[in-house]
DNA sequence: GGAAAATATGAACACCGTTCAGTAAGTTTG
DNA sequence: CAAACTTACTGAACGGTGTTCATATTTTCC
């Protein structure tokens, strides 16, 4: 019987509906306006209905985060195409920084907000970030195999590159670059030049 | 006449009262419980009273943030005592990371939350962070004068060290280290070892 | 067709930040 | 000292939030 299958499909479509509405609000109105009530409004359902598909708001945000990560993975796959692994590592850094600076709200949901992480139990893997992370690990592993990078440990290398990129992006996204008293263009220039300077110092 | 002075003093004491209560909630209950209502409860005043001393919650959080920064400056002054400027730079990094990992809620208020920054107008300096930042700038400048560091520009050096430290701390504080599937001890070890590895790569 | 199950919702609860009319206390003046 | 004025404070309300639940509607099954 195809009824249970159709029901399941409809359930998934409804979840997709909810996620799309939430995603749209995140990108265009800002995450502070992405309340359950407004999301419900946008898809023309009652707020209570959302709770038939999600346990709570955190779980919904976790799914929106998943959608964001699949976009990041797309961007990575499009832009990290260099044959040389270290060149590719640079492409990773540039793509990541562009992505973060161009979609600050989305970046926050992915890497800064605590809400979506509350659904990830203690000692459990953070599945959403796994694919993007794996791509970077792969690239770093190749860099190390070919001795292109000053690291002894793949995980340490990945963490370092990620931390530097994330540090630069998040200082900007969270308005902390204000302490440096620069114009918006100077800030952007400083961020990119610091990233490249870093990548240069780890090159072997 | 001393009455207006006493009034002013009382006003400042009240603000200090409010900040202390908020600070205590931030550190011990978590910032989600630090609502205006609960802060008012703790100092035994009506919520409305707080609005006689602060325009809104953001402004209050900005002052709490200031208090946090004066503590960080204290820690910096206590711990960055080495004669050699590069040794001192390492001490800065260690002190900063210890501070962040030991006071995650406070760290968030200082470097991650947007709320307290909303009171800092566009194109205006972020005064709260200025002193701590100046200390690091001073140290980096000395490192460069003595040719101890692989940077051509003081600001670039400061930004890089700050971004790396902040990146490492905030990935942990925002639960993103979960993607690496490590135990809590392994995480701590990875953070500190990545920081030291980085400081080593910029050493000249 | 009617029972059972799935789906949707209006109304309510307990919070939140914030405002404002009104009250109580303190200060100044006649 | 008493009246007038100023300051400090608050209770109650407004509009918002996430969430729950009894009720109503629709769909499925026998």
XYZ file of N, CA, C and O in Angstrom, chain A residues 16-30 34 39 42 60 63-69 71 99 106 109-110:
124
model
N 10.273 20.238 4.744
C 11.042 21.032 3.793
C 10.453 22.437 3.677
O 11.177 23.430 3.637
N 9.122 22.466 3.653
C 8.404 23.744 3.646
C 8.828 24.622 4.811
O 9.150 25.800 4.653
N 8.810 24.031 5.983
C 9.157 24.759 7.208
C 10.602 25.247 7.134
O 10.907 26.412 7.399
N 11.495 24.339 6.748
C 12.912 24.695 6.672
C 13.136 25.824 5.675
O 13.857 26.780 5.955
N 12.495 25.722 4.509
C 12.671 26.751 3.481
C 12.218 28.115 3.987
O 12.900 29.124 3.779
N 11.050 28.116 4.650
C 10.545 29.382 5.186
C 11.521 29.956 6.203
O 11.859 31.147 6.177
N 11.992 29.090 7.103
C 12.929 29.533 8.141
C 14.228 30.038 7.509
O 14.754 31.083 7.897
N 14.712 29.288 6.537
C 15.948 29.646 5.827
C 15.807 31.027 5.188
O 16.711 31.860 5.281
N 14.668 31.225 4.525
C 14.435 32.507 3.866
C 14.451 33.659 4.863
O 15.067 34.700 4.630
N 13.793 33.451 5.999
C 13.779 34.499 7.025
C 15.179 34.742 7.566
O 15.580 35.879 7.806
N 15.909 33.665 7.752
C 17.284 33.789 8.249
C 18.119 34.656 7.323
O 18.863 35.517 7.757
N 17.979 34.404 6.032
C 18.842 35.105 5.086
C 18.383 36.529 4.817
O 19.202 37.422 4.627
N 17.071 36.761 4.819
C 16.571 38.059 4.350
C 16.044 38.970 5.445
O 16.079 40.180 5.299
N 15.539 38.385 6.544
C 15.027 39.255 7.600
C 15.954 39.300 8.817
O 15.877 40.210 9.611
N 16.823 38.319 8.926
C 17.661 38.241 10.110
C 17.098 37.236 11.089
O 15.893 37.090 11.218
N 13.157 35.363 12.909
C 12.748 34.017 12.521
C 12.103 33.300 13.704
O 12.571 32.276 14.159
N 7.412 32.072 11.104
C 7.609 30.971 10.160
C 6.261 30.330 9.845
O 5.925 30.074 8.688
N 4.293 32.450 7.535
C 4.788 32.431 6.152
C 4.310 31.198 5.390
O 3.998 31.278 4.203
N 14.407 22.377 14.942
C 14.156 23.015 13.644
C 15.409 23.739 13.151
O 15.826 23.587 11.994
N 17.962 21.497 11.676
C 17.686 21.101 10.285
C 17.985 22.241 9.307
O 18.442 21.995 8.186
N 17.697 23.456 9.713
C 18.050 24.598 8.867
C 19.571 24.651 8.708
O 20.094 24.887 7.620
N 20.265 24.401 9.821
C 21.727 24.368 9.783
C 22.223 23.320 8.789
O 23.180 23.562 8.043
N 21.562 22.164 8.777
C 21.941 21.105 7.839
C 21.861 21.612 6.399
O 22.759 21.382 5.581
N 20.778 22.315 6.105
C 20.596 22.895 4.772
C 21.741 23.855 4.452
O 22.303 23.830 3.346
N 22.097 24.689 5.419
C 23.215 25.630 5.224
C 24.502 24.874 4.914
O 25.278 25.282 4.043
N 24.739 23.787 5.625
C 25.972 23.043 5.413
C 26.016 22.391 4.046
O 27.074 22.288 3.434
N 24.838 23.659 1.453
C 25.243 24.735 0.536
C 26.735 24.991 0.619
O 27.397 25.219 -0.396
N 32.221 32.826 1.915
C 30.918 32.316 2.356
C 30.482 32.989 3.653
O 29.347 33.453 3.777
N 23.733 33.299 8.128
C 23.845 31.862 7.931
C 25.102 31.337 8.638
O 25.074 30.291 9.284
N 24.448 30.881 12.293
C 23.673 29.676 12.588
C 24.569 28.439 12.524
O 24.439 27.513 13.317
N 25.490 28.443 11.571
C 26.335 27.268 11.376
C 27.421 27.134 12.442
O 27.699 26.034 12.913
